[in-house]
JSON list of C-alpha atoms in Angstrom, two decimals:
[
{"chain": "A", "resi": 1, "resn": "UNK", "atom": "CA", "xyz": [11.76, -14.79, 20.21]},
{"chain": "A", "resi": 2, "resn": "UNK", "atom": "CA", "xyz": [10.07, -12.10, 22.08]},
{"chain": "A", "resi": 3, "resn": "UNK", "atom": "CA", "xyz": [6.32, -11.37, 21.37]},
{"chain": "A", "resi": 4, "resn": "UNK", "atom": "CA", "xyz": [6.94, -8.07, 19.67]},
{"chain": "A", "resi": 5, "resn": "UNK", "atom": "CA", "xyz": [9.50, -9.75, 17.41]},
{"chain": "A", "resi": 6, "resn": "UNK", "atom": "CA", "xyz": [7.01, -12.45, 16.52]},
{"chain": "A", "resi": 7, "resn": "UNK", "atom": "CA", "xyz": [4.35, -9.81, 15.75]},
{"chain": "A", "resi": 8, "resn": "UNK", "atom": "CA", "xyz": [6.73, -7.83, 13.64]},
{"chain": "A", "resi": 9, "resn": "UNK", "atom": "CA", "xyz": [7.86, -11.00, 11.80]},
{"chain": "A", "resi": 10, "resn": "UNK", "atom": "CA", "xyz": [4.27, -11.96, 10.97]},
{"chain": "A", "resi": 11, "resn": "UNK", "atom": "CA", "xyz": [3.75, -8.50, 9.26]},
{"chain": "A", "resi": 12, "resn": "UNK", "atom": "CA", "xyz": [6.99, -8.75, 7.13]},
{"chain": "A", "resi": 13, "resn": "UNK", "atom": "CA", "xyz": [7.87, -10.67, 4.08]},
{"chain": "A", "resi": 14, "resn": "UNK", "atom": "CA", "xyz": [11.49, -10.69, 2.80]},
{"chain": "A", "resi": 15, "resn": "UNK", "atom": "CA", "xyz": [11.75, -10.11, -0.95]},
{"chain": "A", "resi": 16, "resn": "UNK", "atom": "CA", "xyz": [15.61, -10.40, -1.04]},
{"chain": "A", "resi": 17, "resn": "UNK", "atom": "CA", "xyz": [18.59, -10.15, 1.31]},
{"chain": "A", "resi": 18, "resn": "UNK", "atom": "CA", "xyz": [18.14, -6.40, 1.42]},
{"chain": "A", "resi": 19, "resn": "UNK", "atom": "CA", "xyz": [14.41, -5.77, 0.55]},
{"chain": "A", "resi": 20, "resn": "UNK", "atom": "CA", "xyz": [11.30, -6.48, 2.62]},
{"chain": "A", "resi": 21, "resn": "UNK", "atom": "CA", "xyz": [7.59, -5.70, 2.64]},
{"chain": "A", "resi": 22, "resn": "UNK", "atom": "CA", "xyz": [6.14, -4.72, 5.99]},
{"chain": "A", "resi": 23, "resn": "UNK", "atom": "CA", "xyz": [2.83, -3.70, 7.26]},
{"chain": "A", "resi": 24, "resn": "UNK", "atom": "CA", "xyz": [2.60, -1.04, 9.97]},
{"chain": "A", "resi": 25, "resn": "UNK", "atom": "CA", "xyz": [0.19, 1.39, 11.69]},
{"chain": "A", "resi": 26, "resn": "UNK", "atom": "CA", "xyz": [1.35, 5.00, 11.32]},
{"chain": "A", "resi": 27, "resn": "UNK", "atom": "CA", "xyz": [-0.86, 7.79, 12.74]},
{"chain": "A", "resi": 28, "resn": "UNK", "atom": "CA", "xyz": [-3.96, 5.50, 12.53]},
{"chain": "A", "resi": 29, "resn": "UNK", "atom": "CA", "xyz": [-3.44, 4.41, 9.00]},
{"chain": "A", "resi": 30, "resn": "UNK", "atom": "CA", "xyz": [-2.26, 1.05, 7.78]},
{"chain": "A", "resi": 31, "resn": "UNK", "atom": "CA", "xyz": [0.75, 1.25, 5.51]},
{"chain": "A", "resi": 32, "resn": "UNK", "atom": "CA", "xyz": [2.47, -1.29, 3.35]},
{"chain": "A", "resi": 33, "resn": "UNK", "atom": "CA", "xyz": [6.13, -0.48, 2.89]},
{"chain": "A", "resi": 34, "resn": "UNK", "atom": "CA", "xyz": [8.51, -1.85, 0.38]},
{"chain": "A", "resi": 35, "resn": "UNK", "atom": "CA", "xyz": [11.92, -0.90, 1.62]},
{"chain": "A", "resi": 36, "resn": "UNK", "atom": "CA", "xyz": [15.63, -1.60, 1.50]},
{"chain": "A", "resi": 37, "resn": "UNK", "atom": "CA", "xyz": [17.25, -2.59, 4.77]},
{"chain": "A", "resi": 38, "resn": "UNK", "atom": "CA", "xyz": [20.87, -2.26, 5.96]},
{"chain": "A", "resi": 39, "resn": "UNK", "atom": "CA", "xyz": [22.96, -3.62, 8.73]},
{"chain": "A", "resi": 40, "resn": "UNK", "atom": "CA", "xyz": [24.21, -1.42, 11.57]},
{"chain": "A", "resi": 41, "resn": "UNK", "atom": "CA", "xyz": [25.64, -2.74, 14.82]},
{"chain": "A", "resi": 42, "resn": "UNK", "atom": "CA", "xyz": [24.33, -6.18, 14.04]},
{"chain": "A", "resi": 43, "resn": "UNK", "atom": "CA", "xyz": [20.72, -5.06, 13.50]},
{"chain": "A", "resi": 44, "resn": "UNK", "atom": "CA", "xyz": [18.83, -4.70, 10.38]},
{"chain": "A", "resi": 45, "resn": "UNK", "atom": "CA", "xyz": [17.43, -1.24, 10.00]},
{"chain": "A", "resi": 46, "resn": "UNK", "atom": "CA", "xyz": [15.08, 0.32, 7.32]},
{"chain": "A", "resi": 47, "resn": "UNK", "atom": "CA", "xyz": [16.66, 2.73, 4.91]},
{"chain": "A", "resi": 48, "resn": "UNK", "atom": "CA", "xyz": [15.04, 5.79, 3.31]},
{"chain": "A", "resi": 49, "resn": "UNK", "atom": "CA", "xyz": [15.08, 3.87, 0.05]},
{"chain": "A", "resi": 50, "resn": "UNK", "atom": "CA", "xyz": [11.60, 2.58, -0.51]},
{"chain": "A", "resi": 51, "resn": "UNK", "atom": "CA", "xyz": [8.03, 3.42, -0.71]},
{"chain": "A", "resi": 52, "resn": "UNK", "atom": "CA", "xyz": [4.98, 3.27, 1.64]},
{"chain": "A", "resi": 53, "resn": "UNK", "atom": "CA", "xyz": [1.50, 2.71, 0.21]},
{"chain": "A", "resi": 54, "resn": "UNK", "atom": "CA", "xyz": [-1.83, 3.14, 1.98]},
{"chain": "A", "resi": 55, "resn": "UNK", "atom": "CA", "xyz": [-4.36, 0.42, 1.74]},
{"chain": "A", "resi": 56, "resn": "UNK", "atom": "CA", "xyz": [-6.21, 2.23, -1.10]},
{"chain": "A", "resi": 57, "resn": "UNK", "atom": "CA", "xyz": [-2.97, 2.69, -3.01]},
{"chain": "A", "resi": 58, "resn": "UNK", "atom": "CA", "xyz": [-2.08, -0.97, -2.45]},
{"chain": "A", "resi": 59, "resn": "UNK", "atom": "CA", "xyz": [-5.57, -2.05, -3.78]},
{"chain": "A", "resi": 60, "resn": "UNK", "atom": "CA", "xyz": [-5.14, 0.14, -6.81]},
{"chain": "A", "resi": 61, "resn": "UNK", "atom": "CA", "xyz": [-1.55, -1.41, -7.45]},
{"chain": "A", "resi": 62, "resn": "UNK", "atom": "CA", "xyz": [-2.81, -4.96, -6.92]},
{"chain": "A", "resi": 63, "resn": "UNK", "atom": "CA", "xyz": [-5.59, -4.35, -9.44]},
{"chain": "A", "resi": 64, "resn": "UNK", "atom": "CA", "xyz": [-3.06, -3.09, -11.87]},
{"chain": "A", "resi": 65, "resn": "UNK", "atom": "CA", "xyz": [-0.89, -6.19, -11.61]},
{"chain": "A", "resi": 66, "resn": "UNK", "atom": "CA", "xyz": [-2.58, -8.10, -14.62]},
{"chain": "A", "resi": 67, "resn": "UNK", "atom": "CA", "xyz": [-1.89, -5.17, -16.90]},
{"chain": "A", "resi": 68, "resn": "UNK", "atom": "CA", "xyz": [1.60, -4.74, -15.52]},
{"chain": "A", "resi": 69, "resn": "UNK", "atom": "CA", "xyz": [2.35, -8.56, -16.06]},
{"chain": "A", "resi": 70, "resn": "UNK", "atom": "CA", "xyz": [0.97, -8.29, -19.71]},
{"chain": "A", "resi": 71, "resn": "UNK", "atom": "CA", "xyz": [3.23, -5.30, -20.34]},
{"chain": "A", "resi": 72, "resn": "UNK", "atom": "CA", "xyz": [6.27, -7.27, -19.01]},
{"chain": "A", "resi": 73, "resn": "UNK", "atom": "CA", "xyz": [5.47, -10.30, -21.19]},
{"chain": "A", "resi": 74, "resn": "UNK", "atom": "CA", "xyz": [5.20, -7.98, -24.18]},
{"chain": "A", "resi": 75, "resn": "UNK", "atom": "CA", "xyz": [8.50, -6.25, -23.45]},
{"chain": "A", "resi": 76, "resn": "UNK", "atom": "CA", "xyz": [10.23, -9.58, -22.90]},
{"chain": "A", "resi": 77, "resn": "UNK", "atom": "CA", "xyz": [8.89, -10.93, -26.20]},
{"chain": "A", "resi": 78, "resn": "UNK", "atom": "CA", "xyz": [10.10, -7.87, -28.16]},
{"chain": "A", "resi": 79, "resn": "UNK", "atom": "CA", "xyz": [13.78, -8.72, -27.68]}
]
């Protein structure tokens, strides 16, 4: 594995066969992207389906996770 490939792999987490979370620097800002990927010519490429969050947006999302989890449990319990 090339050094660049290793660096990219260390900043990516696979969520499923088609979805992945990546960290990247874009115009001097760190972005966390949750994106769908597709195969083309034997390479996995990012699609336009996804979202990119700034660090501040990620922190707000992370802080909201307990309330989101509670809402999920409530919805699942109301079957």
